[in-house]
mmCIF file of C-alpha atoms and ligand atoms in Angstrom:
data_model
loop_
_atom_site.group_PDB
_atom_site.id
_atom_site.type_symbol
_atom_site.label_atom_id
_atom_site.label_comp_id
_atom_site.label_asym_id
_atom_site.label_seq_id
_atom_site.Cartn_x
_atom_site.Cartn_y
_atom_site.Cartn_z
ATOM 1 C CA UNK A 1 185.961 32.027 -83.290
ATOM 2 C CA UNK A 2 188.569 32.666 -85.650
ATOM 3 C CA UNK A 3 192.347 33.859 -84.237
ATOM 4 C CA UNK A 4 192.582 37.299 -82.598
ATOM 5 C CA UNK A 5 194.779 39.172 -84.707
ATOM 6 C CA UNK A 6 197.922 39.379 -82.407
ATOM 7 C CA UNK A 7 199.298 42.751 -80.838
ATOM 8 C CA UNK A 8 203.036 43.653 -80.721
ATOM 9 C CA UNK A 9 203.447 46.194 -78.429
ATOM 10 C CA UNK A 10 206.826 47.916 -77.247
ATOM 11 C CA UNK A 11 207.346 49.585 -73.500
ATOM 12 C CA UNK A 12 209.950 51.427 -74.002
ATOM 13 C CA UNK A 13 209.652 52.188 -70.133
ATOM 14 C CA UNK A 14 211.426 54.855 -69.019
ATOM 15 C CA UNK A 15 214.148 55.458 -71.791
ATOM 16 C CA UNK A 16 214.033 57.597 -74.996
ATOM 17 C CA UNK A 17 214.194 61.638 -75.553
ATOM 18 C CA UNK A 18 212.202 62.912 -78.033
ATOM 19 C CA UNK A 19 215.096 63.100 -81.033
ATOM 20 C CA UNK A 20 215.797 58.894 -80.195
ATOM 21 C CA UNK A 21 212.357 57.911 -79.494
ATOM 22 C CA UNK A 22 210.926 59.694 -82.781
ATOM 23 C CA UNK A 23 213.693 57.830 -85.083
ATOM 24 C CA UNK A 24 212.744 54.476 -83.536
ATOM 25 C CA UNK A 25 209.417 55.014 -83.927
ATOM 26 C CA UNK A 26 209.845 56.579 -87.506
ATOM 27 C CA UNK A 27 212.461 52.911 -88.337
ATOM 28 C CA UNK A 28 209.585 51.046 -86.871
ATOM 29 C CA UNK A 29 207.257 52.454 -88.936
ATOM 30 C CA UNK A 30 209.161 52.819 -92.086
ATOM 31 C CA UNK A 31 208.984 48.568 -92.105
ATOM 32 C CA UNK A 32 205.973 47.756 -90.509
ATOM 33 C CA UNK A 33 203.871 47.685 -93.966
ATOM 34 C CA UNK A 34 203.164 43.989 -94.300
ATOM 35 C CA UNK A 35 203.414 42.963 -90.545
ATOM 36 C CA UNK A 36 201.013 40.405 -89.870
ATOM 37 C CA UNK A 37 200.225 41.625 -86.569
ATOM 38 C CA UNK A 38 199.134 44.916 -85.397
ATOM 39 C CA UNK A 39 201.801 46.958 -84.009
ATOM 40 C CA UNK A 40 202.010 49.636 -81.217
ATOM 41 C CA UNK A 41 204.441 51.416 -79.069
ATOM 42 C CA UNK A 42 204.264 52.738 -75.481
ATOM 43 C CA UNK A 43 206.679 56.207 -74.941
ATOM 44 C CA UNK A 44 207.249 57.611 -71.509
ATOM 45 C CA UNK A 45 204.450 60.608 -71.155
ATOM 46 C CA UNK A 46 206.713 63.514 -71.812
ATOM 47 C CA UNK A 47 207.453 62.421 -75.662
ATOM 48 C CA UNK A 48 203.735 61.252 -76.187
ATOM 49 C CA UNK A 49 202.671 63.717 -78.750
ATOM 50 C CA UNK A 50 206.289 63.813 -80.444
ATOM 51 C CA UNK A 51 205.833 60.122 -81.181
ATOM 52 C CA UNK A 52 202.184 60.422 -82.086
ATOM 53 C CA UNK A 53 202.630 62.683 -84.346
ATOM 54 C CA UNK A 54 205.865 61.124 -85.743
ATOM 55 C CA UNK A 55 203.287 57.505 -86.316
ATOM 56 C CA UNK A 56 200.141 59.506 -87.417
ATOM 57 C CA UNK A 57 199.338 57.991 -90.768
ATOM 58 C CA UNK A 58 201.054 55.228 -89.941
ATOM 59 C CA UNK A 59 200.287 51.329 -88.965
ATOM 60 C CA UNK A 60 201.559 51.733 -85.768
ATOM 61 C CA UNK A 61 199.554 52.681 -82.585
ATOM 62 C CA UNK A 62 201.190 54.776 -79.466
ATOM 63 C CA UNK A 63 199.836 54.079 -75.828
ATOM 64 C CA UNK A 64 200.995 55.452 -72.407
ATOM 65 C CA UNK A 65 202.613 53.430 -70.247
ATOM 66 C CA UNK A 66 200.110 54.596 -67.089
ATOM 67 C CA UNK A 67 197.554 57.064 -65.954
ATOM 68 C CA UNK A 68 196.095 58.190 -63.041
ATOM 69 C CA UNK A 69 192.308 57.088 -62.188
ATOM 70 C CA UNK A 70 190.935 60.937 -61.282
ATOM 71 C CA UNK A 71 189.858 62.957 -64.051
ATOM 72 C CA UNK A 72 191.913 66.166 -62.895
ATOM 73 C CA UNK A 73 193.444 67.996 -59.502
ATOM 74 C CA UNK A 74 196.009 68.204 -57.022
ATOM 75 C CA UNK A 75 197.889 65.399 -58.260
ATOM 76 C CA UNK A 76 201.711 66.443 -58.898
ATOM 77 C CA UNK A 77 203.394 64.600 -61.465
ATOM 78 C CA UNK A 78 200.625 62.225 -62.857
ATOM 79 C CA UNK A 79 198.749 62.431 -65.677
ATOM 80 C CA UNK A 80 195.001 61.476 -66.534
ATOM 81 C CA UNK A 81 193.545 59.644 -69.171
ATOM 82 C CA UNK A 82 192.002 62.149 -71.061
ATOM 83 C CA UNK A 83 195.418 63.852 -71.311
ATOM 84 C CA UNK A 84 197.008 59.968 -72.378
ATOM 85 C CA UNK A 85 194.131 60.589 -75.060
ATOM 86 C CA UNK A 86 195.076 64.196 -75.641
ATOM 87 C CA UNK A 87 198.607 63.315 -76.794
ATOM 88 C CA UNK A 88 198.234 61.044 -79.537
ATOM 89 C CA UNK A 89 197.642 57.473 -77.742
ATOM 90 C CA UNK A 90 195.207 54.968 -78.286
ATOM 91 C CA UNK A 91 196.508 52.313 -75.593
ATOM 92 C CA UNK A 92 197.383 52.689 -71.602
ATOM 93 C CA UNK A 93 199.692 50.324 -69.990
ATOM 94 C CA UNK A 94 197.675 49.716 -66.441
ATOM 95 C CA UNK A 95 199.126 47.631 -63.357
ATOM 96 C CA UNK A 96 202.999 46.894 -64.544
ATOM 97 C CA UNK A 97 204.466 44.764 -62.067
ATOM 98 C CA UNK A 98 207.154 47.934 -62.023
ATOM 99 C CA UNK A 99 204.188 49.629 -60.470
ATOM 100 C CA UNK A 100 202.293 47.502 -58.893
ATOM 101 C CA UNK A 101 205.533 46.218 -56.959
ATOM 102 C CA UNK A 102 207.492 49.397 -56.924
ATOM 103 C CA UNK A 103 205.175 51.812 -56.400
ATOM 104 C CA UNK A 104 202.685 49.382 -54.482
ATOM 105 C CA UNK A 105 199.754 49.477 -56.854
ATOM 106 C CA UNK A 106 197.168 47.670 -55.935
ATOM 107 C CA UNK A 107 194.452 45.714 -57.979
ATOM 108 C CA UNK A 108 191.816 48.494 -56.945
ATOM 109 C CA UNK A 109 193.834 50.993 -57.869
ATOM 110 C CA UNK A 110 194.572 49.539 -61.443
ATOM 111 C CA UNK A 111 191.135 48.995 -61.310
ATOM 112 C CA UNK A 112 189.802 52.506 -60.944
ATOM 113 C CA UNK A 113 192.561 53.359 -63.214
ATOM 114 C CA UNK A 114 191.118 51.069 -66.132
ATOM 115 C CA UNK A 115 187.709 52.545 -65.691
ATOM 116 C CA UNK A 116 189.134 56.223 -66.111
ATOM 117 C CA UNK A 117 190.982 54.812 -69.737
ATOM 118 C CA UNK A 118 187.787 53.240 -70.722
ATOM 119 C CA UNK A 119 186.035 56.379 -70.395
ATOM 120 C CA UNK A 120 187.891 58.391 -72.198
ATOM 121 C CA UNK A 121 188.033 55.699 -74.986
ATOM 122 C CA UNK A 122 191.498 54.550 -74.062
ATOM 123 C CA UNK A 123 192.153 50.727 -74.835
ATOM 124 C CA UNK A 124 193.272 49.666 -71.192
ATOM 125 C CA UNK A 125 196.655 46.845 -70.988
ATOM 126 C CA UNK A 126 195.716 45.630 -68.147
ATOM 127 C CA UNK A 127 199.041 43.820 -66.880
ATOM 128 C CA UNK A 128 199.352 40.866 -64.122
ATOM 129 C CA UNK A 129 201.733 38.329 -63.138
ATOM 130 C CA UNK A 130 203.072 36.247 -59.926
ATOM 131 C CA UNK A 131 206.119 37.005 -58.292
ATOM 132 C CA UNK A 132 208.965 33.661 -58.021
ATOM 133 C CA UNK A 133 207.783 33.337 -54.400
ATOM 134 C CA UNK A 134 204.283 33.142 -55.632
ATOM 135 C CA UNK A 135 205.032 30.479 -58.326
ATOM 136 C CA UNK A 136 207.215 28.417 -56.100
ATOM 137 C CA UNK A 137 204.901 28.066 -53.858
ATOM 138 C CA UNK A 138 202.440 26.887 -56.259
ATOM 139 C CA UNK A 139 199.808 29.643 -56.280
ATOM 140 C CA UNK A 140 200.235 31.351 -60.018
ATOM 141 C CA UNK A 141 196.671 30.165 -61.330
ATOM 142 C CA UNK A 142 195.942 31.773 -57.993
ATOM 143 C CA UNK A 143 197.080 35.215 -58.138
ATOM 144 C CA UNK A 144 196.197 35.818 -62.113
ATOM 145 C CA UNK A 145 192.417 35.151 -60.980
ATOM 146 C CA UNK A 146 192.736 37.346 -57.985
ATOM 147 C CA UNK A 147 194.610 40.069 -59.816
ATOM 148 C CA UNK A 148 191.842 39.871 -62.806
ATOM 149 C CA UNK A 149 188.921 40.000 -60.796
ATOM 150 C CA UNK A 150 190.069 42.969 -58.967
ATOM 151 C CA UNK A 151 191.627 44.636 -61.277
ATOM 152 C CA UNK A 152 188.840 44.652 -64.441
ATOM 153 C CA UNK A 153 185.938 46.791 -63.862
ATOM 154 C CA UNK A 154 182.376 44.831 -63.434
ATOM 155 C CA UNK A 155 181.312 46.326 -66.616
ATOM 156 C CA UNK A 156 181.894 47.293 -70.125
ATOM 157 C CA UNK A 157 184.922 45.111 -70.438
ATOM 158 C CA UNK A 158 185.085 44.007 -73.743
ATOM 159 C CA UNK A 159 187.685 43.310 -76.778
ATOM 160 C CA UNK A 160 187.596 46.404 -77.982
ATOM 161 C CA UNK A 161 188.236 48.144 -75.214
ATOM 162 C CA UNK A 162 190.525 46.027 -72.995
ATOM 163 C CA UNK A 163 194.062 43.900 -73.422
ATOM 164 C CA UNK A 164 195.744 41.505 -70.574
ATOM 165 C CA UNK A 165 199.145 41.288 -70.386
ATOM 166 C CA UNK A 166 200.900 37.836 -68.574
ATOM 167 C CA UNK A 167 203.822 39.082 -67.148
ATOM 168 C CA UNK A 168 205.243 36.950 -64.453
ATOM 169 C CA UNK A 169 207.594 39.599 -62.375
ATOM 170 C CA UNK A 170 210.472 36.971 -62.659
ATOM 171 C CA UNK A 171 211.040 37.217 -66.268
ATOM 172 C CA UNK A 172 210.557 40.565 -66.582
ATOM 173 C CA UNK A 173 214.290 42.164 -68.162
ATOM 174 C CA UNK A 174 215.742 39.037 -66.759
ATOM 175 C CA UNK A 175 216.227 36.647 -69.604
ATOM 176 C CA UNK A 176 214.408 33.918 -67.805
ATOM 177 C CA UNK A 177 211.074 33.164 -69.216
ATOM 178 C CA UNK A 178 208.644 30.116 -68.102
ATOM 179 C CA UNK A 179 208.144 26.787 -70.017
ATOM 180 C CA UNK A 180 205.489 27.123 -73.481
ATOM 181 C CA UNK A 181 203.503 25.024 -71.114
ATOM 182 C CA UNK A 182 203.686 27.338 -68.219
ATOM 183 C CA UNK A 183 202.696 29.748 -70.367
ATOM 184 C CA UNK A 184 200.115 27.633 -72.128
ATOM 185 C CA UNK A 185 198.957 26.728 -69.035
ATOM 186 C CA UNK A 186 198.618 30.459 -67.622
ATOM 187 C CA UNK A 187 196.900 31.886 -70.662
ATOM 188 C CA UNK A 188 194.764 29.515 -71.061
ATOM 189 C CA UNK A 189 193.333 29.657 -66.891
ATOM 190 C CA UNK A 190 193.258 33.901 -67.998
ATOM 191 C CA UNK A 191 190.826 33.099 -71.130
ATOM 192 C CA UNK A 192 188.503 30.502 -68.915
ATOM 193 C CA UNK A 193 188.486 33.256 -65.713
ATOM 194 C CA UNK A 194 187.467 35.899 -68.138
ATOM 195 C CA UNK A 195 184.824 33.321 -69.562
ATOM 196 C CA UNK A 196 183.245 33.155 -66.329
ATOM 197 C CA UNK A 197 183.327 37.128 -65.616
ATOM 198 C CA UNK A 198 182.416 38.071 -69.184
ATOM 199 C CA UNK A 199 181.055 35.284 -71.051
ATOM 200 C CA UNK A 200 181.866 34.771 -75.130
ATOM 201 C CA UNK A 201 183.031 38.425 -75.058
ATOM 202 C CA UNK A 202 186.202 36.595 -73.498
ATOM 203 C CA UNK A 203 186.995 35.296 -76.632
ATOM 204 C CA UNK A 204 187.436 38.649 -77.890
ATOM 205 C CA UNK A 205 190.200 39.909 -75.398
ATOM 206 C CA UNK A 206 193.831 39.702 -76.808
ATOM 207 C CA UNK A 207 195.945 38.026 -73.913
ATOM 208 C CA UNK A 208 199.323 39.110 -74.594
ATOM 209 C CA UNK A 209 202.601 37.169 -73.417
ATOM 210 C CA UNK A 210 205.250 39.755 -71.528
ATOM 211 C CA UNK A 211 208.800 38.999 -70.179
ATOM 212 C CA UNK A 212 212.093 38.768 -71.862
ATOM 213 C CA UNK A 213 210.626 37.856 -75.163
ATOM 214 C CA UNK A 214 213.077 38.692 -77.833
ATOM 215 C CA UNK A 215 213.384 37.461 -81.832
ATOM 216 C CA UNK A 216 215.110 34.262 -80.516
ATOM 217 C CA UNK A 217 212.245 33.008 -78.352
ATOM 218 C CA UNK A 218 208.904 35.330 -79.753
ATOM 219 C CA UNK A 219 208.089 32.487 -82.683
ATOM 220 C CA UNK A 220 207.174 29.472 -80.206
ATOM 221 C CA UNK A 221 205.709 31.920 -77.624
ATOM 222 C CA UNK A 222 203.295 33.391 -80.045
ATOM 223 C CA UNK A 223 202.106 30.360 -81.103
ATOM 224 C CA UNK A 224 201.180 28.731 -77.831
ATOM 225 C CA UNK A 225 197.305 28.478 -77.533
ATOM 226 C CA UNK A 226 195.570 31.498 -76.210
ATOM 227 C CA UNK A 227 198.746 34.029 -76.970
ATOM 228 C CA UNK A 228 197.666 37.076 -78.790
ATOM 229 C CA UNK A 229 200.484 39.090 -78.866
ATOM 230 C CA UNK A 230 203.506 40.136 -76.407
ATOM 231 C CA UNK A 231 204.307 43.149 -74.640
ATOM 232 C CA UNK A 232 208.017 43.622 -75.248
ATOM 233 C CA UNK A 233 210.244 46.066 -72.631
ATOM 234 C CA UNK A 234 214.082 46.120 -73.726
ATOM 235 C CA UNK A 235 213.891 44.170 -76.908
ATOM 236 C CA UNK A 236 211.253 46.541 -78.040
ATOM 237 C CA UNK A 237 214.390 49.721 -78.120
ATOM 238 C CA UNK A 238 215.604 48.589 -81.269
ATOM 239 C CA UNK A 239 213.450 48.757 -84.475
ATOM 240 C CA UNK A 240 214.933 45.503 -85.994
ATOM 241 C CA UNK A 241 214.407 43.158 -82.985
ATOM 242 C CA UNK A 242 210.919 44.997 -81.992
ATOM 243 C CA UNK A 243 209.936 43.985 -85.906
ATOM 244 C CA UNK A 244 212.017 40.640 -85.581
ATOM 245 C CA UNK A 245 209.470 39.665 -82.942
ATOM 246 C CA UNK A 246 206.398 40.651 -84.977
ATOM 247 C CA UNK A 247 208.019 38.823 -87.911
ATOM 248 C CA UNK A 248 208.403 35.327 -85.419
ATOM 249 C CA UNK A 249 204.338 35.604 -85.878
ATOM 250 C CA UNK A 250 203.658 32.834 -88.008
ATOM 251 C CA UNK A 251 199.503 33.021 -88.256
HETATM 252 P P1 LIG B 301 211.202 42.809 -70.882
HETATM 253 O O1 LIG B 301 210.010 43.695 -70.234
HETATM 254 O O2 LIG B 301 210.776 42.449 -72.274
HETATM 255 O O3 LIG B 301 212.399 43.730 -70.870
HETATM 256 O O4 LIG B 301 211.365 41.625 -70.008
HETATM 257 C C1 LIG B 301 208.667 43.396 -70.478
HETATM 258 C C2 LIG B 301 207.785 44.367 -69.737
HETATM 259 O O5 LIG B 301 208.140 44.776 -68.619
HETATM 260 O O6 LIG B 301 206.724 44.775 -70.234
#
């Protein structure tokens, strides 16, 4: 199968009003004719719509950065899927270590979350990563295959509809980022434990590389074997690294 066209996507997390986060997504925009890859950017919920509409007509997607799994009621503060949908997005970031760890998400929960996005026609990021403790002790290949296989639905996963996200919590915003063969090593067990699950549909899934990448380090991580694409958090708040990164795609 020929290479997956890679995915640059930005998390802005939990920074931007609407007046910043519509002129970076307007200076993101205004250059991404040309990009190689395909580009996309993930606004906290409450400037959703601003940004979509800012990017409609554009080449540049907008996703959530989470949703809950029930399709409406008593929940205070979250927001469904179908209301992800409803403001502009395409894309919902599911499982962040920054919830899964802070907010003690677990893999059913990101689970039933994924099947909510997929129902509503929302292309699920379905992040997972070790901890340091986890790696040092020599279980990463480990925990990706437990966090995949309870975290994907048992059906209807396919490339259109779902994205993985590596993110080991350890280089996550801390400038640290594992070896090209760590990474190599981790993408690669991801695309042969989705192989088993899904058969050749694996093939189709864009496996995206997350944690501290920046300009300086995105060209030799996107071109390690089974990367499709990165998920960027704080280098993604500034148009010209967030399309220095995309421009570090050499395929
Ligand atoms: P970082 O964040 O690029 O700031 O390390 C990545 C992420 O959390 O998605």
């Amino acid at each position: 199968m020929a290479a997956l066209k890679k995915l640059i996507a930005g998390n802005w997390k939990m920074n931007m009003l609407a007046t910043d986060g519509v002129a970076l997504a307007r200076a993101i925009s205004a250059k991404a004719n040309g990009a190689s890859c395909d580009l996309l950017v993930c606004p906290p919920a409450t400037i959703l719509r601003s940004v979509a509409e800012a990017l409609a007509d554009t080449d540049v997607a907008v996703g959530g950065q989470d949703c809950h799994e029930a399709e409406s009621g008593a929940f205070t503060g979250d927001v469904s899927a179908a209301m992800v949908g409803d403001a502009g997005a395409s894309h919902v970031i599911l499982g962040h270590s920054e919830r899964r760890h802070g907010l003690d998400e677990s893999d059913a929960r990101v689970r039933a979350k994924t099947v909510a996005a997929h129902g509503v026609g929302l292309i699920a990021i379905v992040c997972i990563g070790e901890t340091e403790a986890e790696r040092d002790a020599g279980r990463t290949l480990d925990v990706l295959s437990a966090q995949l296989g309870g975290s994907l639905p048992d059906s209807g996963v396919s490339g259109t509809n779902t994205v993985v996200a590596y993110e080991p919590v350890w280089a996550i915003g801390t400038g640290r980022t594992p070896t090209l063969e760590e990474v190599e090593a981790a993408h690669t067990h991801i695309r042969t434990t989705l192989g088993a699950a899904l058969g050749g549909e694996a093939a189709a899934i864009r496996l995206l590389y997350g944690g501290s990448m920046k300009p300086e380090n995105a060209g030799p991580l996107l071109a390690v074997a089974n990367v499709d694409g990165g998920l960027i958090g704080g280098a993604s708040l500034d148009a010209e690294s967030f399309l220095a990164i995309a421009a570090a795609d050499a395929s």
